[in-house]
Coordinates of C-alpha atoms and ligand atoms in Angstrom, one line a residue:
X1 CA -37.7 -1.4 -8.5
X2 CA -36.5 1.7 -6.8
X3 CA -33.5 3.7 -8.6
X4 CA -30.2 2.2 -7.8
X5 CA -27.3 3.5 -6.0
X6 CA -24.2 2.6 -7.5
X7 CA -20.0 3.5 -5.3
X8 CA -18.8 7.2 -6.4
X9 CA -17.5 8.1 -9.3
X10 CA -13.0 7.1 -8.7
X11 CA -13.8 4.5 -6.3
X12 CA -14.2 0.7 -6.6
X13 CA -15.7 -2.1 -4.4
X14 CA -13.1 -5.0 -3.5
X15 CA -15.2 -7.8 -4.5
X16 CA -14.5 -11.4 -2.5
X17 CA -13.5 -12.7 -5.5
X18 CA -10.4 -10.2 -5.4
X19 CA -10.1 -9.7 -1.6
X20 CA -8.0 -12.8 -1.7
X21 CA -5.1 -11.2 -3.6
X22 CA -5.5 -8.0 -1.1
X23 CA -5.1 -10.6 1.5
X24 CA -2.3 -11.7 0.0
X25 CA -0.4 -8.8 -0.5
X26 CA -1.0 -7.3 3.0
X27 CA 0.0 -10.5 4.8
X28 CA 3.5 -10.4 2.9
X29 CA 4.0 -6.9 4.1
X30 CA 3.0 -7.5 7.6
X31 CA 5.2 -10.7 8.1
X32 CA 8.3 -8.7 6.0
X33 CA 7.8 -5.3 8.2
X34 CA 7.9 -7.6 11.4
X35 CA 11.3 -9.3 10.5
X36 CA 12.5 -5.4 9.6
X37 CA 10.7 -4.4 12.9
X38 CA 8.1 -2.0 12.4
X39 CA 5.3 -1.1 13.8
X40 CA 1.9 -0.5 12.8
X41 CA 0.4 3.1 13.3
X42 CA -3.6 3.8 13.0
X43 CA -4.2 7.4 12.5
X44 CA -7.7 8.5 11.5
X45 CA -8.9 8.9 7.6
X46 CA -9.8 12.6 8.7
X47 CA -7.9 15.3 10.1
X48 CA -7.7 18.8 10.5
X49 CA -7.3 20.6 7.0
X50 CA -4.7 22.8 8.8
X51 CA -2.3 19.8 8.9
X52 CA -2.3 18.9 5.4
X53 CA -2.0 22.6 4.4
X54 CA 0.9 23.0 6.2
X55 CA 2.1 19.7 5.8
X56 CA 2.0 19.0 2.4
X57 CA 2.2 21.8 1.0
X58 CA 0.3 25.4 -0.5
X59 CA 1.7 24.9 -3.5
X60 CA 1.4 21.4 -4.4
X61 CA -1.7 20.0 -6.3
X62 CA -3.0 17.7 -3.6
X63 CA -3.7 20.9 -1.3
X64 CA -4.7 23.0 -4.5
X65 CA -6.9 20.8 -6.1
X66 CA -7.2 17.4 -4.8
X67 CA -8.6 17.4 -0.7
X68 CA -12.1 16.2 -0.2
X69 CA -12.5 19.0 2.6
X70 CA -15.1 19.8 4.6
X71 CA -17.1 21.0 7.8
X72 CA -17.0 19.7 11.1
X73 CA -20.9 19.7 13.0
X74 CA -22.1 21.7 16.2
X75 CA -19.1 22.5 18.6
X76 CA -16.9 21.6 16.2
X77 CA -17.7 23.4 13.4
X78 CA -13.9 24.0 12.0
X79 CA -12.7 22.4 8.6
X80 CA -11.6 18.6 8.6
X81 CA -10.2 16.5 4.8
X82 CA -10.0 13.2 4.1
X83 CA -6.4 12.3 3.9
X84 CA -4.8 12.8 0.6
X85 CA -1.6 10.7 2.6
X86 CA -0.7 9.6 5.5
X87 CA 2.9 11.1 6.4
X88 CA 1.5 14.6 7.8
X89 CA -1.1 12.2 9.8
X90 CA 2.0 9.9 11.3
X91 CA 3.7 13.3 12.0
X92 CA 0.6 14.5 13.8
X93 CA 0.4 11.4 16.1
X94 CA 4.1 11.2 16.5
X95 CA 4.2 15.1 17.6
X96 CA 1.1 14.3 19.6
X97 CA 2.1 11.4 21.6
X98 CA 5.4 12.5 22.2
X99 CA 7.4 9.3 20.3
X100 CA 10.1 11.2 20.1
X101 CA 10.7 10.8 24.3
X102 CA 11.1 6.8 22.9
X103 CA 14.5 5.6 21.7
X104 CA 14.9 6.9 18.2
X105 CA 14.8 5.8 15.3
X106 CA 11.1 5.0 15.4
X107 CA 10.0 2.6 12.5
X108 CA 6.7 3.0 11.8
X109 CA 4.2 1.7 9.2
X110 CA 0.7 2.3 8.0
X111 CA -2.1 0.7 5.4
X112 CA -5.4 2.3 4.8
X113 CA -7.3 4.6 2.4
X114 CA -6.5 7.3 1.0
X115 CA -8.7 10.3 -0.8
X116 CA -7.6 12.2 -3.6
X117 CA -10.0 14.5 -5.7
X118 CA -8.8 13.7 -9.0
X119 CA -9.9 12.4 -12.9
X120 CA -10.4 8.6 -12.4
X121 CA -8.1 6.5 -14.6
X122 CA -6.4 3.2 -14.8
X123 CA -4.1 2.9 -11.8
X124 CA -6.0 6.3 -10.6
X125 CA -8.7 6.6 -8.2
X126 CA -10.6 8.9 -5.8
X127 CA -9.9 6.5 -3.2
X128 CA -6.9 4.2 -3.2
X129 CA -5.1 2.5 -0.8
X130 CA -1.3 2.8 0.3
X131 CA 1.1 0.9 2.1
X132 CA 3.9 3.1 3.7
X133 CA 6.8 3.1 6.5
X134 CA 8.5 6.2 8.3
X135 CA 11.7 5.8 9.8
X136 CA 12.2 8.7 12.6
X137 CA 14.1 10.5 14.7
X138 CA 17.7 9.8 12.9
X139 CA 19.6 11.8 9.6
X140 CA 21.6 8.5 9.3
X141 CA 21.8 7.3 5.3
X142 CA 21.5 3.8 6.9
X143 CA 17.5 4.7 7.3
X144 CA 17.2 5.9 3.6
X145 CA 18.8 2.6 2.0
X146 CA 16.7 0.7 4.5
X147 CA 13.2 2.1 3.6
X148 CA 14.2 1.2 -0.2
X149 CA 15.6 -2.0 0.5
X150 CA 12.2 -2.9 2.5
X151 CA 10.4 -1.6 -0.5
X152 CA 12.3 -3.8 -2.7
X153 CA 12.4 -6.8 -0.7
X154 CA 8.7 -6.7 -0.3
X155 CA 8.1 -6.4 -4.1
X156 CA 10.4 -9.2 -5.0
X157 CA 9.0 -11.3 -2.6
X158 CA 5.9 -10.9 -4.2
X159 CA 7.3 -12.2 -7.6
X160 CA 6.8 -8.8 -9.3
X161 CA 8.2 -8.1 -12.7
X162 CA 11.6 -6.1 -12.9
X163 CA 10.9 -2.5 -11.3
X164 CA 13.3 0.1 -11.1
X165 CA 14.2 2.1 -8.3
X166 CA 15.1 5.7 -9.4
X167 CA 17.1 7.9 -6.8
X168 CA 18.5 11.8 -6.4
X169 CA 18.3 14.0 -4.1
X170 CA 16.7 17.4 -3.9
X171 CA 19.0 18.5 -1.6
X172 CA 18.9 20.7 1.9
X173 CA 17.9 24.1 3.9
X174 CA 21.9 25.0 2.6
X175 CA 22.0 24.0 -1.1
X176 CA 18.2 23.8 -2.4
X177 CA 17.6 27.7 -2.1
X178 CA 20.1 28.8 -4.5
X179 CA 19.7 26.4 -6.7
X180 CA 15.7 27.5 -6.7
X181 CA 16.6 30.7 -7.3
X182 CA 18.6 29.9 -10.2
X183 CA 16.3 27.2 -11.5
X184 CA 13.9 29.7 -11.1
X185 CA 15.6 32.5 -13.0
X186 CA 16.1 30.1 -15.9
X187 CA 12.4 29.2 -16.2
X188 CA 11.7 32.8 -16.3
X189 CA 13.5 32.9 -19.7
X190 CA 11.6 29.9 -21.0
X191 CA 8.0 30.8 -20.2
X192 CA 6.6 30.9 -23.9
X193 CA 7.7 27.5 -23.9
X194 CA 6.3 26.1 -20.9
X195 CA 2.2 25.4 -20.3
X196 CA 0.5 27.4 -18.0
X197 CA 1.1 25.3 -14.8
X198 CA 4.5 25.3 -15.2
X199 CA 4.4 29.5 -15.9
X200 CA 2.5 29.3 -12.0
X201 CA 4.8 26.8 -10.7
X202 CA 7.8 29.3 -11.7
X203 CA 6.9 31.2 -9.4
X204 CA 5.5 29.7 -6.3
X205 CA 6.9 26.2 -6.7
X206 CA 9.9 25.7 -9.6
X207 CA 11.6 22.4 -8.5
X208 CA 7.8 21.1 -9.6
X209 CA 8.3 22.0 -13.1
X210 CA 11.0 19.3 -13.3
X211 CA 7.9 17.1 -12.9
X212 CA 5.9 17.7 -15.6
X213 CA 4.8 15.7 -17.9
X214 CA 3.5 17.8 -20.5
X215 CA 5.2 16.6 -24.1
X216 CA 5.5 20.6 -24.6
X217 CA 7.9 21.4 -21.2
X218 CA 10.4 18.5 -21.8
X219 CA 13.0 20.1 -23.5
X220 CA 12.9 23.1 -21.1
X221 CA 13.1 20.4 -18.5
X222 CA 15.8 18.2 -20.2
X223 CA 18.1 21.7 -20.4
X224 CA 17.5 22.7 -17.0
X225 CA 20.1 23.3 -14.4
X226 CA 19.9 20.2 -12.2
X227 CA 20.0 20.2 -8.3
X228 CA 22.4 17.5 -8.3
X229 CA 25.2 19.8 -9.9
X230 CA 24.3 22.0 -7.2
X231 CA 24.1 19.8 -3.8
X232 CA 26.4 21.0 -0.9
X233 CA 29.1 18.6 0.4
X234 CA 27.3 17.5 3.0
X235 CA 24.4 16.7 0.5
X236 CA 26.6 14.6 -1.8
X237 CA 28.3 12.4 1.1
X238 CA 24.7 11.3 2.3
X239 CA 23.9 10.3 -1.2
X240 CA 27.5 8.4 -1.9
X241 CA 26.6 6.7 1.9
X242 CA 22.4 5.6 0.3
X243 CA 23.9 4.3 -2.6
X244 CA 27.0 2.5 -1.0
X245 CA 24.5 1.0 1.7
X246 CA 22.4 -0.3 -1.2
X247 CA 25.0 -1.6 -3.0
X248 CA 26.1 -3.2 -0.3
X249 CA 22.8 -5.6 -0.5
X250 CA 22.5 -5.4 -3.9
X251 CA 20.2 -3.0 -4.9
X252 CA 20.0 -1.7 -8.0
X253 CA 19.3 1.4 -8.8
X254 CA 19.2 4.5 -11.3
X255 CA 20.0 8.1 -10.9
X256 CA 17.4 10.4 -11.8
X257 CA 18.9 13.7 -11.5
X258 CA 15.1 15.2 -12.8
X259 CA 13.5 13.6 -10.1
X260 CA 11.4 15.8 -7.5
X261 CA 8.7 14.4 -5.3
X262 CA 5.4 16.6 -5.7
X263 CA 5.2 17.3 -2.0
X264 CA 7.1 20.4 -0.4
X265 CA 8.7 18.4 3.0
X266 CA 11.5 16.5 0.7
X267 CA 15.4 17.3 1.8
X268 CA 18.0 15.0 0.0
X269 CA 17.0 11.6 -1.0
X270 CA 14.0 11.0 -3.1
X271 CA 13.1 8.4 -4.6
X272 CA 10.6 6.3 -6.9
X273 CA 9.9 3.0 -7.6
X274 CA 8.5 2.8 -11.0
X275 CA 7.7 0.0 -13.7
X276 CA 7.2 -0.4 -17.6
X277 CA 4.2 -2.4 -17.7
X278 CA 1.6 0.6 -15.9
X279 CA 1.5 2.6 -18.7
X280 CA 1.6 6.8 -17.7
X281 CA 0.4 5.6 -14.3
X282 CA 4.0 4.2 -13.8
X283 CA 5.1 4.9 -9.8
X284 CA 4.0 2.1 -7.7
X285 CA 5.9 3.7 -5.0
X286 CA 8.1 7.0 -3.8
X287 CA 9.2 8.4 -1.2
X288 CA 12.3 10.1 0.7
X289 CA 13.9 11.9 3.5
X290 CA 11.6 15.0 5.3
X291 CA 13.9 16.2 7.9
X292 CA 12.3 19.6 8.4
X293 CA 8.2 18.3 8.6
X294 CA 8.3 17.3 12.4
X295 CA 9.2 20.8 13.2
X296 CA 6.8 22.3 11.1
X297 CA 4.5 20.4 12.1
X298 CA 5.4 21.5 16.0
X299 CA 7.5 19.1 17.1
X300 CA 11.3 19.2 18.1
X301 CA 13.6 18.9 15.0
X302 CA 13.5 15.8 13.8
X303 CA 15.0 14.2 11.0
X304 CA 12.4 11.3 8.9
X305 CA 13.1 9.1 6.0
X306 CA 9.7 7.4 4.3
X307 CA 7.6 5.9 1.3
X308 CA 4.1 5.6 0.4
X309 CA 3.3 2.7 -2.2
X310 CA 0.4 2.2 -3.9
X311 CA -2.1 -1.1 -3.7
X312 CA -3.9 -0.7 -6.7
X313 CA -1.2 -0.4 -8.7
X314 CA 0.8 -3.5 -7.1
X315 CA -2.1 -5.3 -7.6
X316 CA -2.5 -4.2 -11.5
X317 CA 1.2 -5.7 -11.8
X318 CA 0.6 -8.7 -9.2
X319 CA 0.0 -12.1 -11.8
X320 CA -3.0 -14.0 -11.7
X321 CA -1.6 -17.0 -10.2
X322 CA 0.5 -15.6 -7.8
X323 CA -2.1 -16.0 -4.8
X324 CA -2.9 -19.5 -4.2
X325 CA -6.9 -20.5 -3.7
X326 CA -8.0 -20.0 -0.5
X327 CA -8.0 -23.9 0.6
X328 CA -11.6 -25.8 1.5
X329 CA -10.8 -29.1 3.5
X330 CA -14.4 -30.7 2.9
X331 CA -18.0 -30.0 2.0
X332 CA -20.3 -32.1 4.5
X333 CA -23.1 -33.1 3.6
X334 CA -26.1 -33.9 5.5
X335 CA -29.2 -35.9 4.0
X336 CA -32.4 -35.8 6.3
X337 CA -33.3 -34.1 9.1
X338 CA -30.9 -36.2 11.8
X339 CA -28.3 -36.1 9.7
X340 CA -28.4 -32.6 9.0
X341 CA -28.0 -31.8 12.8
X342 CA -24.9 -34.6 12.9
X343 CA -23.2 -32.8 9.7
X344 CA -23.7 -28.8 11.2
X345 CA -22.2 -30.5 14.9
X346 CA -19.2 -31.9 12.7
X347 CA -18.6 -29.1 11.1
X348 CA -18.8 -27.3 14.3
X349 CA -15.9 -29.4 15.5
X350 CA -14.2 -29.2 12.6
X351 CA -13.7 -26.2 12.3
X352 CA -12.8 -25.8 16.4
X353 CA -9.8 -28.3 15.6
X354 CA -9.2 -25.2 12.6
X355 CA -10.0 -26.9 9.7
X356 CA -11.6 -25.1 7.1
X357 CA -14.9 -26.9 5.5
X358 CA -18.4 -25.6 4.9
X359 CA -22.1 -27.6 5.1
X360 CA -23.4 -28.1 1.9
X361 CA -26.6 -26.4 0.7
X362 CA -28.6 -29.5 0.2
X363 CA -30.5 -30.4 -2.5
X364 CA -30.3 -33.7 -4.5
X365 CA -26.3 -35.4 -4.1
X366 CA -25.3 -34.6 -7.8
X367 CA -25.8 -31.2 -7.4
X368 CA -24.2 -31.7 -3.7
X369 CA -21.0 -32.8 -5.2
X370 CA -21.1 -30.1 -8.1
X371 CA -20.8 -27.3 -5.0
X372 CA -17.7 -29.1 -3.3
X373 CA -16.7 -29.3 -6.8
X374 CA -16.9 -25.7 -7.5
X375 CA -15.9 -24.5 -3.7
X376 CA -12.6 -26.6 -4.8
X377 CA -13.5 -29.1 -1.8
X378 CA -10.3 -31.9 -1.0
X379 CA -13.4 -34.0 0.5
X380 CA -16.7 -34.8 0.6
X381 CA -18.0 -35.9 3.9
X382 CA -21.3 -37.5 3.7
X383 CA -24.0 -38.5 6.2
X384 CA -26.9 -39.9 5.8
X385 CA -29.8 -41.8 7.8
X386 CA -27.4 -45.0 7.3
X387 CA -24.5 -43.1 8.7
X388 CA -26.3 -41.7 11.6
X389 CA -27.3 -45.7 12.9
X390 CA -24.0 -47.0 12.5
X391 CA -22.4 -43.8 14.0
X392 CA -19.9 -43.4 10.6
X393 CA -19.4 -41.2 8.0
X394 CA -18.3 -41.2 4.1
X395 CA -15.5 -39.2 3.2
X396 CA -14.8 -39.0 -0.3
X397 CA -11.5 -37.7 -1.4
X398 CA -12.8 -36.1 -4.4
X399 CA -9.5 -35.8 -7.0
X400 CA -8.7 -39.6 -6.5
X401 CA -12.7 -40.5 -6.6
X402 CA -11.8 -43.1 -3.3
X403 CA -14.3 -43.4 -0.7
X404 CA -13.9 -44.8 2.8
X405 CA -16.1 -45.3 6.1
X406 CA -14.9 -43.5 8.5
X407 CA -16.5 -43.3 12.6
X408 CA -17.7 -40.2 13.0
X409 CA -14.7 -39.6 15.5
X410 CA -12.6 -39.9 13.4
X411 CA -13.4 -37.7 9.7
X412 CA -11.1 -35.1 11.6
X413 CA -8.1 -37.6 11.4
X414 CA -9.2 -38.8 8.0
X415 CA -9.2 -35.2 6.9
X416 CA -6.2 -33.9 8.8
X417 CA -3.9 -36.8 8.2
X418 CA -4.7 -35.7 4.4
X419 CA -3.5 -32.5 5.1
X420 CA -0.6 -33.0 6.8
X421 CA -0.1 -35.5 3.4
X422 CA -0.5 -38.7 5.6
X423 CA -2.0 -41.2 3.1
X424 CA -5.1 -43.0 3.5
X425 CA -6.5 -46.4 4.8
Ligands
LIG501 P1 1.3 10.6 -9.4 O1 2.5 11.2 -10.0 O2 0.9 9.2 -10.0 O3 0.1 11.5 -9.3 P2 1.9 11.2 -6.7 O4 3.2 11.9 -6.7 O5 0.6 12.0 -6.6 O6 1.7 10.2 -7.9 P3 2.3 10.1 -4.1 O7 1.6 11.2 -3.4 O8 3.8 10.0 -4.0 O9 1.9 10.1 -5.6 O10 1.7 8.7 -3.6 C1 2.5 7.5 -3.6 C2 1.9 6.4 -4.4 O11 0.5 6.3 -4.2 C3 2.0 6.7 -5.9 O12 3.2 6.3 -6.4 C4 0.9 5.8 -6.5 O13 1.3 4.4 -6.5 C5 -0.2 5.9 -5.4 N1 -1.2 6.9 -5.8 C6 -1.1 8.2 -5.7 N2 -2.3 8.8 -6.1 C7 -3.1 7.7 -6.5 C8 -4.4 7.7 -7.0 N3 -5.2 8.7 -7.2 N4 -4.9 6.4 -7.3 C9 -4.2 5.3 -7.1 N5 -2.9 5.3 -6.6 C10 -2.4 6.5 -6.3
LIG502 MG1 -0.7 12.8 -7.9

């Protein structure tokens, strides 16, 4: 046998036998988002490397470490990158298309892959997959308790474990630059006892420092000036109205006055969405307000609140049994060459009337019954040369071991009376 190729190094296949719970999971969020009214937004998985640069971020490690970029072919020859996240690509497409001539706020929402060069880990992968939601085109707190609350609603209704939502903000064009410049100066007189990306991060990106994880940095971090001492009035009021809005619903939540988001295009509210049971890989979600990134990004100012959550690590937290089996009505069977016709047209209109069954894959009737068995068939719907004269069929309900004749125009009552729970003749 030739050599095998096996999937890249940080990515994984979504085997059937999972694809259900993915299933799951997106169809909550699809049917939660409409009742919230949001709608969906495609953006390609590639875009202009320019975009992300600016949109993320110099300074942050997705653009200095983690883009899969690369070059563009013939006429087109420029640099492209798999996206890293979708905000910047929302951004683009709302810039582009003008959304912001619609009524605002626009309430958007995205699922998709997303590609980040990075060491593969539990809960950490080269490509992953994120659910997210931008609100834009208003600075109202209402939006930023909203996209939390959505957040939250959509991870109780999956019957996740307790999470906790941490909240702070990082503040605005009028209170975060002094307060980076004093941050700043005080990590200048703690450099011996910070590692050597927080000693570059000084520098070029100190709120980022506060982020670190590094056992050695925390009690420079723990004794740091926080931004939240240092918001601006008009800062703290938009807080007070997040947290009163949340309250209101009854949200819980935690202040995290340490809390920065890694990406440059925060203003006041972040947030993060964390749990105990993920081990370091604890954020299932985060997010916040970016009210200056449609502007960089070459729109008119316009003020966005958002989150990006991610699937894997949902799914590492979503129970076993949370997702039910996917449901097979009946397995029909067809024994000889007549019948086998009669069973693949009955299955034909069985599944028009939008019943779910399959044909079975022949062979001698034990091991028939062992496939409905194992495809966790209701029924058994058998047909044989007998059956085909008479114009009938078995149906065997297979939990109660009860058999009836049935004419063939009528297995789909049989089988949808059992559905709706009707009981049996
Ligand atoms: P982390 O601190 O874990 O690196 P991040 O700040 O880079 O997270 P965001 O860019 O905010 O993460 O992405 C939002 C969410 O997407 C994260 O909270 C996480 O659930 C998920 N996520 C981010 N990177 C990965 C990855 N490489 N593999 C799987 N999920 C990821
Ligand atoms: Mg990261």
């Amino acid at each position: 046998m030739a050599n095998q190729v096996t999937a890249p190094k940080g990515t994984k296949d979504i085997m059937p036998a999972e694809a259900g719970r993915w299933q799951h999971v997106e169809g909550i969020a699809r049917e939660l988002l409409r009742t919230y009214r949001y709608d969906e937004i495609r953006t390609p998985v590639f875009e202009s490397t320019d975009l992300f640069q600016r949109g993320i971020g110099e300074n942050t490690d997705i653009v200095g470490k983690e883009m899969y970029t690369f070059l563009g072919k013939g006429e087109d020859a420029s640099s492209f990158t798999l996206r890293p996240e979708n905000t910047a690509g929302v951004v683009r497409a709302y810039v582009q298309h003008k959304l912001y001539t619609l009524p605002a706020p626009q309430k958007l929402w995205y699922i998709g892959p997303m590609f980040r060069y990075e060491k593969p880990q539990a809960g950490r992968q080269r490509q992953f997959h994120q659910l997210g939601v931008e609100v834009m085109g208003s600075a109202s707190p209402r939006w930023d308790a909203e996209v939390i609350v959505v957040a939250t609603d959509f991870l109780a209704r999956l019957g996740l474990p307790a999470l906790e939502v941490q909240l702070n903000s990082v503040g605005d064009e009028n209170c975060r630059p002094a307060y980076r410049e004093h941050l700043q100066a005080y990590l200048r007189g703690h450099q011996d006892e910070l590692c050597e990306n927080c000693r570059t991060r000084t520098e070029n990106n100190p709120l980022r420092v506060l982020d670190c994880k590094v056992p050695k940095c925390q009690p420079v971090i723990q004794a740091a000036p926080t931004i939240t001492a240092n918001l601006c009035e008009g800062c703290r009021d938009h807080q007070a109205e997040v947290e009163g809005y949340l309250a209101a619903v009854g949200v819980t939540f935690k202040r995290n006055d340490r809390l920065v988001r890694g990406l440059d295009y925060y203003t006041r509210t972040v947030f993060e969405i964390v749990s105990g049971d993920l081990g370091a890989q604890n954020t299932v979600c985060a997010g916040g307000r970016y009210n200056g990134l449609v502007e960089e990004l070459g729109g008119p100012a316009t003020p966005a609140v958002g989150w990006g959550l991610g699937l894997e690590r949902l799914l590492m937290l979503l129970p076993a049994d949370a997702v039910p089996a996917p449901g097979l009505i009946a397995l029909i069977m067809g024994v000889g060459n007549a019948a086998e016709r009669q069973a693949f047209q009955l299955a034909h209109e069985l599944r028009r009337q939008g019943l779910a069954v399959d044909l079975s894959n022949g062979g001698k009737m034990d091991k028939q019954f062992k496939q409905a068995e194992r495809l966790g068939a209701r029924y058994a719907v058998i047909l044989g040369e007998d059956e085909l004269a008479k114009g009938v069929a078995q149906v065997k309900d297979l939990a109660a071991r009860a058999q009836q004749t049935v004419p063939l125009s009528d297995v789909k009552d049989a089988l949808m009376g059992a559905v709706a729970g009707g009981k049996q003749s």
